[in-house]
mmCIF file of C-alpha atoms in Angstrom:
data_model
loop_
_atom_site.group_PDB
_atom_site.id
_atom_site.type_symbol
_atom_site.label_atom_id
_atom_site.label_comp_id
_atom_site.label_asym_id
_atom_site.label_seq_id
_atom_site.Cartn_x
_atom_site.Cartn_y
_atom_site.Cartn_z
ATOM 1 C CA UNK A 1493 153.439 3.748 100.713
ATOM 2 C CA UNK A 1494 151.359 3.023 103.829
ATOM 3 C CA UNK A 1495 152.413 -0.022 105.801
ATOM 4 C CA UNK A 1496 150.525 -1.631 108.648
ATOM 5 C CA UNK A 1497 152.258 -1.422 112.018
ATOM 6 C CA UNK A 1498 151.457 -2.512 115.543
ATOM 7 C CA UNK A 1499 151.065 0.205 118.144
ATOM 8 C CA UNK A 1500 151.043 -0.282 121.896
ATOM 9 C CA UNK A 1501 149.993 1.735 124.969
ATOM 10 C CA UNK A 1502 151.602 1.115 128.365
ATOM 11 C CA UNK A 1503 150.961 2.656 131.791
ATOM 12 C CA UNK A 1504 153.636 5.187 132.736
ATOM 13 C CA UNK A 1505 154.689 3.169 135.790
ATOM 14 C CA UNK A 1506 155.279 0.093 133.651
ATOM 15 C CA UNK A 1507 157.459 2.081 131.261
ATOM 16 C CA UNK A 1508 159.548 3.528 134.097
ATOM 17 C CA UNK A 1509 159.970 0.070 135.639
ATOM 18 C CA UNK A 1510 161.084 -1.354 132.318
ATOM 19 C CA UNK A 1511 163.631 1.413 131.809
ATOM 20 C CA UNK A 1512 165.084 0.828 135.286
ATOM 21 C CA UNK A 1513 165.292 -2.940 134.987
ATOM 22 C CA UNK A 1514 166.320 -3.511 131.406
ATOM 23 C CA UNK A 1515 168.848 -2.221 128.899
ATOM 24 C CA UNK A 1516 167.644 0.658 126.715
ATOM 25 C CA UNK A 1517 167.822 -1.286 123.431
ATOM 26 C CA UNK A 1518 165.098 -0.267 120.974
ATOM 27 C CA UNK A 1519 162.349 -2.697 120.050
ATOM 28 C CA UNK A 1520 163.308 -4.821 117.056
ATOM 29 C CA UNK A 1521 161.435 -3.983 113.856
ATOM 30 C CA UNK A 1522 160.478 -6.855 111.569
ATOM 31 C CA UNK A 1523 159.358 -6.231 107.973
ATOM 32 C CA UNK A 1524 157.403 -8.886 106.079
ATOM 33 C CA UNK A 1525 157.337 -8.718 102.278
ATOM 34 C CA UNK A 1526 154.446 -10.616 100.728
ATOM 35 C CA UNK A 1527 152.503 -10.566 97.441
ATOM 36 C CA UNK A 1528 149.129 -8.926 96.976
ATOM 37 C CA UNK A 1529 147.020 -11.781 95.634
ATOM 38 C CA UNK A 1530 143.359 -12.717 95.392
ATOM 39 C CA UNK A 1531 141.516 -15.516 97.181
ATOM 40 C CA UNK A 1532 142.147 -18.336 97.865
ATOM 41 C CA UNK A 1533 145.880 -17.568 97.941
ATOM 42 C CA UNK A 1534 145.298 -14.393 99.933
ATOM 43 C CA UNK A 1535 144.101 -16.485 102.868
ATOM 44 C CA UNK A 1536 147.342 -18.481 102.850
ATOM 45 C CA UNK A 1537 149.467 -15.373 103.302
ATOM 46 C CA UNK A 1538 147.094 -13.937 105.889
ATOM 47 C CA UNK A 1539 147.457 -17.118 107.959
ATOM 48 C CA UNK A 1540 151.249 -16.959 107.733
ATOM 49 C CA UNK A 1541 151.161 -13.282 108.745
ATOM 50 C CA UNK A 1542 148.964 -14.163 111.732
ATOM 51 C CA UNK A 1543 151.563 -16.687 112.846
ATOM 52 C CA UNK A 1544 154.377 -14.173 112.468
ATOM 53 C CA UNK A 1545 152.446 -11.542 114.439
ATOM 54 C CA UNK A 1546 151.741 -14.002 117.259
ATOM 55 C CA UNK A 1547 155.467 -14.707 117.644
ATOM 56 C CA UNK A 1548 156.853 -11.211 117.079
ATOM 57 C CA UNK A 1549 155.416 -8.944 119.751
ATOM 58 C CA UNK A 1550 157.444 -5.906 118.807
ATOM 59 C CA UNK A 1551 157.175 -3.586 115.807
ATOM 60 C CA UNK A 1552 155.894 -5.304 112.673
ATOM 61 C CA UNK A 1553 155.760 -3.768 109.194
ATOM 62 C CA UNK A 1554 153.610 -5.543 106.608
ATOM 63 C CA UNK A 1555 154.794 -4.695 103.094
ATOM 64 C CA UNK A 1556 152.408 -5.911 100.352
ATOM 65 C CA UNK A 1557 153.840 -6.169 96.829
ATOM 66 C CA UNK A 1558 151.685 -5.674 93.751
ATOM 67 C CA UNK A 1559 152.637 -7.125 90.386
ATOM 68 C CA UNK A 1560 154.630 -3.956 89.736
ATOM 69 C CA UNK A 1561 156.727 -2.419 92.483
ATOM 70 C CA UNK A 1562 159.756 -0.159 92.915
ATOM 71 C CA UNK A 1563 162.347 -2.293 94.659
ATOM 72 C CA UNK A 1564 164.737 0.624 95.341
ATOM 73 C CA UNK A 1565 161.968 2.704 96.896
ATOM 74 C CA UNK A 1566 160.819 -0.131 99.144
ATOM 75 C CA UNK A 1567 164.362 -0.802 100.354
ATOM 76 C CA UNK A 1568 164.915 2.910 101.013
ATOM 77 C CA UNK A 1569 161.692 3.131 103.031
ATOM 78 C CA UNK A 1570 162.705 0.045 105.020
ATOM 79 C CA UNK A 1571 166.013 1.741 105.813
ATOM 80 C CA UNK A 1572 164.262 4.942 106.926
ATOM 81 C CA UNK A 1573 161.904 2.880 109.099
ATOM 82 C CA UNK A 1574 164.915 1.330 110.891
ATOM 83 C CA UNK A 1575 164.027 -2.223 109.935
ATOM 84 C CA UNK A 1576 166.138 -4.784 111.834
ATOM 85 C CA UNK A 1577 165.121 -8.020 110.084
ATOM 86 C CA UNK A 1578 163.022 -9.226 107.172
ATOM 87 C CA UNK A 1579 160.833 -12.171 106.156
ATOM 88 C CA UNK A 1580 160.042 -12.716 102.476
ATOM 89 C CA UNK A 1581 156.968 -14.728 101.515
ATOM 90 C CA UNK A 1582 156.419 -16.164 98.049
ATOM 91 C CA UNK A 1583 158.319 -15.867 94.781
ATOM 92 C CA UNK A 1584 157.624 -12.160 94.220
ATOM 93 C CA UNK A 1585 159.207 -11.224 97.545
ATOM 94 C CA UNK A 1586 162.064 -13.660 96.986
ATOM 95 C CA UNK A 1587 163.296 -11.321 94.228
ATOM 96 C CA UNK A 1588 164.650 -9.101 97.041
ATOM 97 C CA UNK A 1589 167.048 -11.765 98.320
ATOM 98 C CA UNK A 1590 170.218 -10.535 96.602
ATOM 99 C CA UNK A 1591 169.680 -7.009 98.006
ATOM 100 C CA UNK A 1592 168.798 -8.272 101.484
ATOM 101 C CA UNK A 1593 171.879 -10.468 101.948
ATOM 102 C CA UNK A 1594 174.215 -7.634 102.911
ATOM 103 C CA UNK A 1595 171.512 -5.436 104.403
ATOM 104 C CA UNK A 1596 169.359 -7.309 106.935
ATOM 105 C CA UNK A 1597 169.042 -10.659 108.672
ATOM 106 C CA UNK A 1598 166.259 -12.409 106.720
ATOM 107 C CA UNK A 1599 164.470 -15.695 106.114
ATOM 108 C CA UNK A 1600 162.128 -16.854 103.368
ATOM 109 C CA UNK A 1601 158.946 -18.906 103.265
ATOM 110 C CA UNK A 1602 155.915 -19.926 101.177
ATOM 111 C CA UNK A 1603 158.209 -21.477 98.558
ATOM 112 C CA UNK A 1604 159.530 -25.022 97.899
ATOM 113 C CA UNK A 1605 163.015 -23.993 99.038
ATOM 114 C CA UNK A 1606 166.078 -26.216 98.749
ATOM 115 C CA UNK A 1607 169.369 -25.498 100.570
ATOM 116 C CA UNK A 1608 170.993 -22.645 98.620
ATOM 117 C CA UNK A 1609 172.507 -20.349 101.232
ATOM 118 C CA UNK A 1610 169.144 -18.844 102.215
ATOM 119 C CA UNK A 1611 167.491 -19.717 105.525
ATOM 120 C CA UNK A 1612 163.781 -20.360 105.813
ATOM 121 C CA UNK A 1613 160.903 -22.821 105.984
ATOM 122 C CA UNK A 1614 160.317 -24.785 102.794
ATOM 123 C CA UNK A 1615 156.927 -25.908 101.503
ATOM 124 C CA UNK A 1616 158.550 -29.327 101.050
ATOM 125 C CA UNK A 1617 157.168 -31.681 103.690
ATOM 126 C CA UNK A 1618 159.417 -33.004 106.438
ATOM 127 C CA UNK A 1619 159.966 -36.740 105.756
ATOM 128 C CA UNK A 1620 159.757 -37.722 109.422
ATOM 129 C CA UNK A 1621 156.354 -36.097 109.821
ATOM 130 C CA UNK A 1622 155.222 -37.612 106.521
ATOM 131 C CA UNK A 1623 156.286 -41.125 107.523
ATOM 132 C CA UNK A 1624 154.586 -40.744 110.898
ATOM 133 C CA UNK A 1625 151.358 -40.130 109.004
ATOM 134 C CA UNK A 1626 152.042 -43.141 106.798
ATOM 135 C CA UNK A 1627 152.512 -45.391 109.840
ATOM 136 C CA UNK A 1628 149.199 -44.194 111.229
ATOM 137 C CA UNK A 1629 147.129 -44.303 108.047
ATOM 138 C CA UNK A 1630 148.604 -47.440 106.448
ATOM 139 C CA UNK A 1631 150.235 -49.413 109.284
ATOM 140 C CA UNK A 1632 150.986 -52.499 107.165
ATOM 141 C CA UNK A 1633 153.343 -50.609 104.847
ATOM 142 C CA UNK A 1634 156.955 -51.708 105.122
ATOM 143 C CA UNK A 1635 158.613 -50.212 102.029
ATOM 144 C CA UNK A 1636 158.480 -46.736 100.509
ATOM 145 C CA UNK A 1637 159.549 -46.237 96.881
ATOM 146 C CA UNK A 1638 160.357 -42.710 95.758
ATOM 147 C CA UNK A 1639 161.569 -41.306 92.450
ATOM 148 C CA UNK A 1640 163.268 -37.907 92.599
ATOM 149 C CA UNK A 1641 165.484 -35.467 90.708
ATOM 150 C CA UNK A 1642 168.751 -33.902 91.882
ATOM 151 C CA UNK A 1643 166.909 -30.880 93.318
ATOM 152 C CA UNK A 1644 165.504 -33.137 96.056
ATOM 153 C CA UNK A 1645 168.711 -35.020 96.838
ATOM 154 C CA UNK A 1646 169.032 -33.154 100.140
ATOM 155 C CA UNK A 1647 165.546 -34.311 101.070
ATOM 156 C CA UNK A 1648 166.361 -37.954 100.365
ATOM 157 C CA UNK A 1649 169.246 -37.793 102.832
ATOM 158 C CA UNK A 1650 166.786 -36.705 105.516
ATOM 159 C CA UNK A 1651 164.231 -39.266 104.342
ATOM 160 C CA UNK A 1652 166.632 -42.208 104.657
ATOM 161 C CA UNK A 1653 167.255 -41.363 108.310
ATOM 162 C CA UNK A 1654 163.578 -40.739 109.009
ATOM 163 C CA UNK A 1655 162.435 -43.971 107.361
ATOM 164 C CA UNK A 1656 164.776 -46.044 109.486
ATOM 165 C CA UNK A 1657 163.465 -44.420 112.658
ATOM 166 C CA UNK A 1658 159.906 -45.351 111.581
ATOM 167 C CA UNK A 1659 160.796 -48.980 110.751
ATOM 168 C CA UNK A 1660 160.357 -48.339 107.050
ATOM 169 C CA UNK A 1661 162.680 -49.238 104.193
ATOM 170 C CA UNK A 1662 163.109 -46.322 101.802
ATOM 171 C CA UNK A 1663 163.965 -47.262 98.206
ATOM 172 C CA UNK A 1664 165.000 -44.065 96.363
ATOM 173 C CA UNK A 1665 165.737 -43.715 92.650
ATOM 174 C CA UNK A 1666 167.229 -40.593 91.106
ATOM 175 C CA UNK A 1667 166.252 -39.690 87.529
ATOM 176 C CA UNK A 1668 167.083 -36.855 85.154
ATOM 177 C CA UNK A 1669 163.942 -36.371 83.097
ATOM 178 C CA UNK A 1670 160.304 -37.342 82.629
ATOM 179 C CA UNK A 1671 161.042 -40.302 80.357
ATOM 180 C CA UNK A 1672 163.375 -41.820 82.954
ATOM 181 C CA UNK A 1673 160.809 -41.198 85.682
ATOM 182 C CA UNK A 1674 158.044 -43.040 83.804
ATOM 183 C CA UNK A 1675 160.393 -45.933 83.030
ATOM 184 C CA UNK A 1676 161.441 -46.180 86.678
ATOM 185 C CA UNK A 1677 157.848 -46.200 87.918
ATOM 186 C CA UNK A 1678 157.025 -49.050 85.544
ATOM 187 C CA UNK A 1679 159.996 -50.984 86.949
ATOM 188 C CA UNK A 1680 158.845 -50.291 90.502
ATOM 189 C CA UNK A 1681 155.381 -51.678 89.892
ATOM 190 C CA UNK A 1682 156.904 -54.963 88.694
ATOM 191 C CA UNK A 1683 158.420 -55.517 92.157
ATOM 192 C CA UNK A 1684 155.773 -54.126 94.493
ATOM 193 C CA UNK A 1685 153.601 -56.120 96.886
ATOM 194 C CA UNK A 1686 149.991 -55.236 97.602
ATOM 195 C CA UNK A 1687 149.244 -53.508 100.932
ATOM 196 C CA UNK A 1688 152.853 -53.580 102.265
ATOM 197 C CA UNK A 1689 154.492 -51.376 99.611
ATOM 198 C CA UNK A 1690 153.955 -47.698 98.960
ATOM 199 C CA UNK A 1691 155.007 -44.945 96.577
ATOM 200 C CA UNK A 1692 155.738 -41.433 97.785
ATOM 201 C CA UNK A 1693 155.332 -38.467 95.448
ATOM 202 C CA UNK A 1694 157.547 -35.568 96.605
ATOM 203 C CA UNK A 1695 157.125 -31.994 95.399
ATOM 204 C CA UNK A 1696 158.874 -32.455 92.066
ATOM 205 C CA UNK A 1697 157.702 -31.133 88.693
ATOM 206 C CA UNK A 1698 159.234 -34.112 86.884
ATOM 207 C CA UNK A 1699 158.670 -37.151 89.085
ATOM 208 C CA UNK A 1700 155.221 -35.961 90.216
ATOM 209 C CA UNK A 1701 154.203 -34.642 86.806
ATOM 210 C CA UNK A 1702 150.452 -33.958 86.815
ATOM 211 C CA UNK A 1703 149.683 -34.925 83.213
ATOM 212 C CA UNK A 1704 151.856 -38.002 82.686
ATOM 213 C CA UNK A 1705 153.070 -39.457 85.989
ATOM 214 C CA UNK A 1706 150.083 -38.956 88.275
ATOM 215 C CA UNK A 1707 147.475 -40.644 86.019
ATOM 216 C CA UNK A 1708 149.812 -43.628 85.546
ATOM 217 C CA UNK A 1709 150.423 -43.990 89.281
ATOM 218 C CA UNK A 1710 146.782 -43.591 90.249
ATOM 219 C CA UNK A 1711 145.736 -46.287 87.772
ATOM 220 C CA UNK A 1712 148.445 -48.815 88.655
ATOM 221 C CA UNK A 1713 148.365 -48.192 92.422
ATOM 222 C CA UNK A 1714 144.601 -48.780 92.416
ATOM 223 C CA UNK A 1715 144.889 -51.927 90.296
ATOM 224 C CA UNK A 1716 147.722 -53.423 92.356
ATOM 225 C CA UNK A 1717 146.500 -52.113 95.740
ATOM 226 C CA UNK A 1718 149.656 -50.130 96.433
ATOM 227 C CA UNK A 1719 149.551 -47.221 98.881
ATOM 228 C CA UNK A 1720 150.181 -43.955 97.023
ATOM 229 C CA UNK A 1721 150.750 -40.831 99.103
ATOM 230 C CA UNK A 1722 151.900 -37.366 98.170
ATOM 231 C CA UNK A 1723 153.478 -34.158 99.404
ATOM 232 C CA UNK A 1724 151.189 -32.136 97.110
ATOM 233 C CA UNK A 1725 147.829 -31.168 98.667
ATOM 234 C CA UNK A 1726 145.660 -31.741 95.579
ATOM 235 C CA UNK A 1727 146.682 -35.376 95.071
ATOM 236 C CA UNK A 1728 144.397 -36.864 97.733
ATOM 237 C CA UNK A 1729 141.438 -35.409 95.906
ATOM 238 C CA UNK A 1730 142.736 -37.040 92.711
ATOM 239 C CA UNK A 1731 142.940 -40.472 94.375
ATOM 240 C CA UNK A 1732 146.126 -40.794 96.443
ATOM 241 C CA UNK A 1733 145.475 -42.317 99.881
ATOM 242 C CA UNK A 1734 146.607 -39.119 101.563
ATOM 243 C CA UNK A 1735 148.372 -35.870 100.868
ATOM 244 C CA UNK A 1736 149.843 -33.125 102.977
ATOM 245 C CA UNK A 1737 148.719 -29.553 103.607
ATOM 246 C CA UNK A 1738 150.943 -26.961 105.295
ATOM 247 C CA UNK A 1739 149.842 -25.462 108.597
ATOM 248 C CA UNK A 1740 150.328 -21.865 107.480
ATOM 249 C CA UNK A 1741 149.974 -20.166 110.850
ATOM 250 C CA UNK A 1742 152.517 -22.434 112.536
ATOM 251 C CA UNK A 1743 154.817 -21.915 109.574
ATOM 252 C CA UNK A 1744 154.609 -18.172 110.248
ATOM 253 C CA UNK A 1745 155.484 -18.720 113.887
ATOM 254 C CA UNK A 1746 158.568 -20.718 112.897
ATOM 255 C CA UNK A 1747 159.693 -18.110 110.358
ATOM 256 C CA UNK A 1748 159.536 -15.416 113.041
ATOM 257 C CA UNK A 1749 161.505 -17.613 115.443
ATOM 258 C CA UNK A 1750 164.183 -18.233 112.813
ATOM 259 C CA UNK A 1751 164.705 -14.594 111.861
ATOM 260 C CA UNK A 1752 164.785 -13.577 115.538
ATOM 261 C CA UNK A 1753 167.440 -16.220 116.096
ATOM 262 C CA UNK A 1754 169.544 -14.882 113.226
ATOM 263 C CA UNK A 1755 169.128 -11.298 114.452
ATOM 264 C CA UNK A 1756 170.016 -12.187 118.020
ATOM 265 C CA UNK A 1757 172.709 -14.846 117.583
ATOM 266 C CA UNK A 1758 174.009 -14.080 114.074
ATOM 267 C CA UNK A 1759 173.769 -17.721 113.039
ATOM 268 C CA UNK A 1760 171.998 -19.102 109.967
ATOM 269 C CA UNK A 1761 169.750 -22.122 110.571
ATOM 270 C CA UNK A 1762 169.478 -22.930 106.856
ATOM 271 C CA UNK A 1763 166.420 -24.411 105.149
ATOM 272 C CA UNK A 1764 163.984 -26.496 107.164
ATOM 273 C CA UNK A 1765 161.393 -28.777 105.569
ATOM 274 C CA UNK A 1766 157.793 -28.102 106.564
ATOM 275 C CA UNK A 1767 157.200 -29.870 109.895
ATOM 276 C CA UNK A 1768 153.767 -28.462 110.686
ATOM 277 C CA UNK A 1769 151.419 -30.414 108.464
ATOM 278 C CA UNK A 1770 147.745 -31.271 108.072
ATOM 279 C CA UNK A 1771 146.478 -34.309 106.209
ATOM 280 C CA UNK A 1772 143.826 -34.875 103.573
ATOM 281 C CA UNK A 1773 142.585 -38.449 103.129
ATOM 282 C CA UNK A 1774 140.746 -40.126 100.268
ATOM 283 C CA UNK A 1775 138.208 -42.422 101.940
ATOM 284 C CA UNK A 1776 137.308 -44.157 98.676
ATOM 285 C CA UNK A 1777 140.944 -45.184 98.286
ATOM 286 C CA UNK A 1778 141.258 -46.214 101.924
ATOM 287 C CA UNK A 1779 138.179 -48.454 101.598
ATOM 288 C CA UNK A 1780 139.640 -50.015 98.448
ATOM 289 C CA UNK A 1781 142.805 -50.810 100.433
ATOM 290 C CA UNK A 1782 140.829 -52.238 103.343
ATOM 291 C CA UNK A 1783 141.851 -49.451 105.717
ATOM 292 C CA UNK A 1784 139.502 -48.233 108.430
ATOM 293 C CA UNK A 1785 139.892 -45.198 110.667
ATOM 294 C CA UNK A 1786 138.493 -44.410 114.095
ATOM 295 C CA UNK A 1787 136.166 -41.493 114.756
ATOM 296 C CA UNK A 1788 139.017 -39.728 116.511
ATOM 297 C CA UNK A 1789 141.230 -40.134 113.449
ATOM 298 C CA UNK A 1790 138.482 -38.906 111.164
ATOM 299 C CA UNK A 1791 138.095 -35.753 113.249
ATOM 300 C CA UNK A 1792 141.844 -35.109 112.966
ATOM 301 C CA UNK A 1793 141.806 -35.066 109.150
ATOM 302 C CA UNK A 1794 142.037 -31.599 107.646
ATOM 303 C CA UNK A 1795 140.127 -32.725 104.549
ATOM 304 C CA UNK A 1796 138.413 -35.879 103.313
ATOM 305 C CA UNK A 1797 137.564 -36.965 99.782
ATOM 306 C CA UNK A 1798 135.197 -37.479 98.130
ATOM 307 C CA UNK A 1799 133.673 -34.489 99.893
ATOM 308 C CA UNK A 1800 130.667 -35.617 102.008
#
């Protein structure tokens, strides 16, 4: 298997100076496991890899994984290449986690991770960053309703703290299944106030269900003039006021920082929500809600809908 590596050339004097002034420890080798995929997903992983490469200035091995791969062979080749630390990107690479635990310092990314003993950057948006956007884009909002399942309980603990710091009142409801989620949303709409209340859709297959929940929320939020915002990128295009997009390159930078920290200090930072975010805004929805944005704000939006 041929892996991409960085190579460097230094003047002899610089090398001698380095050897005299610093300890002779070898350069740390970082391996990144990532899936071979087609566009547009390929671009996502390329951006993350760019971020990793910008942070890790030593030896970098890029290990693409096809749909079929020999896990034992890849691990053996990583051993022979003296790999010091590993980053896994995406679900395919995450299949290596059990083998990596006792082998290398590692972190994971490009997945909606929840705290489970693995360190990394989750695709789940950081509530503080999300609420900062809400304050900017819908400044009259005072309450945020959110329906979630047990998988996102950890996120709600962060969200409660973040909401308070942003002068928002978070009203969370935990549910177990889709039927409970729909029932809870109907109850929420009976107590909401136009313009000052909002509903947040987290990354949750049940409470942000595309076929049942989203159409209901889009219809009722529009009718009642409730701010609907989402952690899933595609929802602004569907009609939510705004949704969040990950900044893939900055995510790569953070992943490299985390694995370097584990390698150097032997501590595990755990799972971090995605703090580096871009925003997509639905201007038709904003106009319906009576919201106007400055030219400077408009230029800061990553995407706008409907597309001009």
